Amino acid sequence: MVQKKCVPYGSDVSAGTYECGDCGHKYSNQSKTSLPPCPNHKSSTHTKNCWHILSGQGDAPQDPYPNR
Ligand SMILES: [Zn+2]
C-alpha cells in the first residue's frame, strides 16, 4: 500500500501547498515556517492531524530539480 507522506501539525516546512490528511482542506503556505492545525479541525473527524504535501519544497517525491 502506498501512503502519501503526512506531515504533522507544527512541523517545520517551506512554502508550498498542503492538503489536510483528514478532511482534504487545501492550504497554501506562503510564508509560515511551521504548519498550523487544519481550520476544520475536530478531534472526532481529524485523527491523523497532519498535512499532505501537494507542492513546494517539502520532501516531494517528484523531481526536485525541474530545471535540470
Ligand atoms: Zn482537516
PDB file of C-alpha atoms and ligand atoms in Angstrom:
ATOM      1  CA  MET A   1       0.000   0.000   0.000  1.00  0.00           C
ATOM      2  CA  VAL A   2       1.348   3.404  -0.926  1.00  0.00           C
ATOM      3  CA  GLN A   3       0.812   6.107   1.614  1.00  0.00           C
ATOM      4  CA  LYS A   4       1.401   9.724   0.890  1.00  0.00           C
ATOM      5  CA  LYS A   5       3.724  11.386   3.282  1.00  0.00           C
ATOM      6  CA  CYS A   6       1.803  13.105   6.031  1.00  0.00           C
ATOM      7  CA  VAL A   7       3.441  15.980   7.866  1.00  0.00           C
ATOM      8  CA  PRO A   8       2.212  16.532  11.438  1.00  0.00           C
ATOM      9  CA  TYR A   9       0.832  19.878  12.588  1.00  0.00           C
ATOM     10  CA  GLY A  10       3.565  22.170  13.779  1.00  0.00           C
ATOM     11  CA  SER A  11       6.252  20.663  11.583  1.00  0.00           C
ATOM     12  CA  ASP A  12       8.806  22.972  10.072  1.00  0.00           C
ATOM     13  CA  VAL A  13       8.152  23.335   6.362  1.00  0.00           C
ATOM     14  CA  SER A  14       8.831  25.605   3.447  1.00  0.00           C
ATOM     15  CA  ALA A  15       6.303  27.430   1.286  1.00  0.00           C
ATOM     16  CA  GLY A  16       4.029  25.202  -0.707  1.00  0.00           C
ATOM     17  CA  THR A  17       0.554  23.764  -0.938  1.00  0.00           C
ATOM     18  CA  TYR A  18      -0.745  21.282   1.572  1.00  0.00           C
ATOM     19  CA  GLU A  19      -3.890  19.215   1.936  1.00  0.00           C
ATOM     20  CA  CYS A  20      -5.389  18.143   5.225  1.00  0.00           C
ATOM     21  CA  GLY A  21      -4.800  14.432   5.704  1.00  0.00           C
ATOM     22  CA  ASP A  22      -8.205  14.071   7.317  1.00  0.00           C
ATOM     23  CA  CYS A  23     -10.699  16.336   5.526  1.00  0.00           C
ATOM     24  CA  GLY A  24      -8.859  17.324   2.359  1.00  0.00           C
ATOM     25  CA  HIS A  25      -8.846  21.043   3.123  1.00  0.00           C
ATOM     26  CA  LYS A  26      -6.260  22.731   0.933  1.00  0.00           C
ATOM     27  CA  TYR A  27      -3.864  25.165   2.471  1.00  0.00           C
ATOM     28  CA  SER A  28      -1.403  27.371   0.670  1.00  0.00           C
ATOM     29  CA  ASN A  29       1.546  28.185   2.836  1.00  0.00           C
ATOM     30  CA  GLN A  30       3.285  31.295   1.564  1.00  0.00           C
ATOM     31  CA  SER A  31       5.469  32.416   4.401  1.00  0.00           C
ATOM     32  CA  LYS A  32       4.945  30.415   7.535  1.00  0.00           C
ATOM     33  CA  THR A  33       7.674  28.077   8.597  1.00  0.00           C
ATOM     34  CA  SER A  34       5.524  25.702  10.577  1.00  0.00           C
ATOM     35  CA  LEU A  35       2.204  24.078   9.763  1.00  0.00           C
ATOM     36  CA  PRO A  36      -0.918  25.216  11.646  1.00  0.00           C
ATOM     37  CA  PRO A  37      -3.724  22.846  12.603  1.00  0.00           C
ATOM     38  CA  CYS A  38      -6.430  22.410   9.990  1.00  0.00           C
ATOM     39  CA  PRO A  39      -9.056  25.197  10.269  1.00  0.00           C
ATOM     40  CA  ASN A  40     -11.729  22.492  10.182  1.00  0.00           C
ATOM     41  CA  HIS A  41     -10.057  20.534  12.920  1.00  0.00           C
ATOM     42  CA  LYS A  42     -12.292  18.449  15.145  1.00  0.00           C
ATOM     43  CA  SER A  43     -10.972  15.618  17.202  1.00  0.00           C
ATOM     44  CA  SER A  44     -13.863  13.440  16.028  1.00  0.00           C
ATOM     45  CA  THR A  45     -13.020  13.796  12.364  1.00  0.00           C
ATOM     46  CA  HIS A  46      -9.328  14.515  12.494  1.00  0.00           C
ATOM     47  CA  THR A  47      -7.354  11.565  13.689  1.00  0.00           C
ATOM     48  CA  LYS A  48      -4.172  11.884  11.681  1.00  0.00           C
ATOM     49  CA  ASN A  49      -3.600  15.588  12.420  1.00  0.00           C
ATOM     50  CA  CYS A  50      -1.267  16.034   9.517  1.00  0.00           C
ATOM     51  CA  TRP A  51      -0.948  17.614   6.100  1.00  0.00           C
ATOM     52  CA  HIS A  52      -0.111  16.021   2.771  1.00  0.00           C
ATOM     53  CA  ILE A  53       2.393  17.935   0.705  1.00  0.00           C
ATOM     54  CA  LEU A  54       0.916  18.758  -2.696  1.00  0.00           C
ATOM     55  CA  SER A  55       3.640  21.051  -3.937  1.00  0.00           C
ATOM     56  CA  GLY A  56       6.526  23.083  -2.684  1.00  0.00           C
ATOM     57  CA  GLN A  57       9.897  22.344  -1.306  1.00  0.00           C
ATOM     58  CA  GLY A  58       8.956  19.654   1.114  1.00  0.00           C
ATOM     59  CA  ASP A  59      10.213  16.183   0.549  1.00  0.00           C
ATOM     60  CA  ALA A  60       8.344  15.987  -2.713  1.00  0.00           C
ATOM     61  CA  PRO A  61       8.602  12.666  -4.493  1.00  0.00           C
ATOM     62  CA  GLN A  62       8.695  14.477  -7.825  1.00  0.00           C
ATOM     63  CA  ASP A  63      11.853  15.759  -9.407  1.00  0.00           C
ATOM     64  CA  PRO A  64      13.200  18.390  -7.009  1.00  0.00           C
ATOM     65  CA  TYR A  65      15.221  19.997  -9.798  1.00  0.00           C
ATOM     66  CA  PRO A  66      12.811  20.608 -12.681  1.00  0.00           C
ATOM     67  CA  ASN A  67      15.297  22.829 -14.481  1.00  0.00           C
ATOM     68  CA  ARG A  68      17.906  20.152 -14.878  1.00  0.00           C
TER      69      ARG A  68
HETATM   70 ZN    ZN B   1      -8.905  18.998   8.042  1.00  0.00          ZN
END
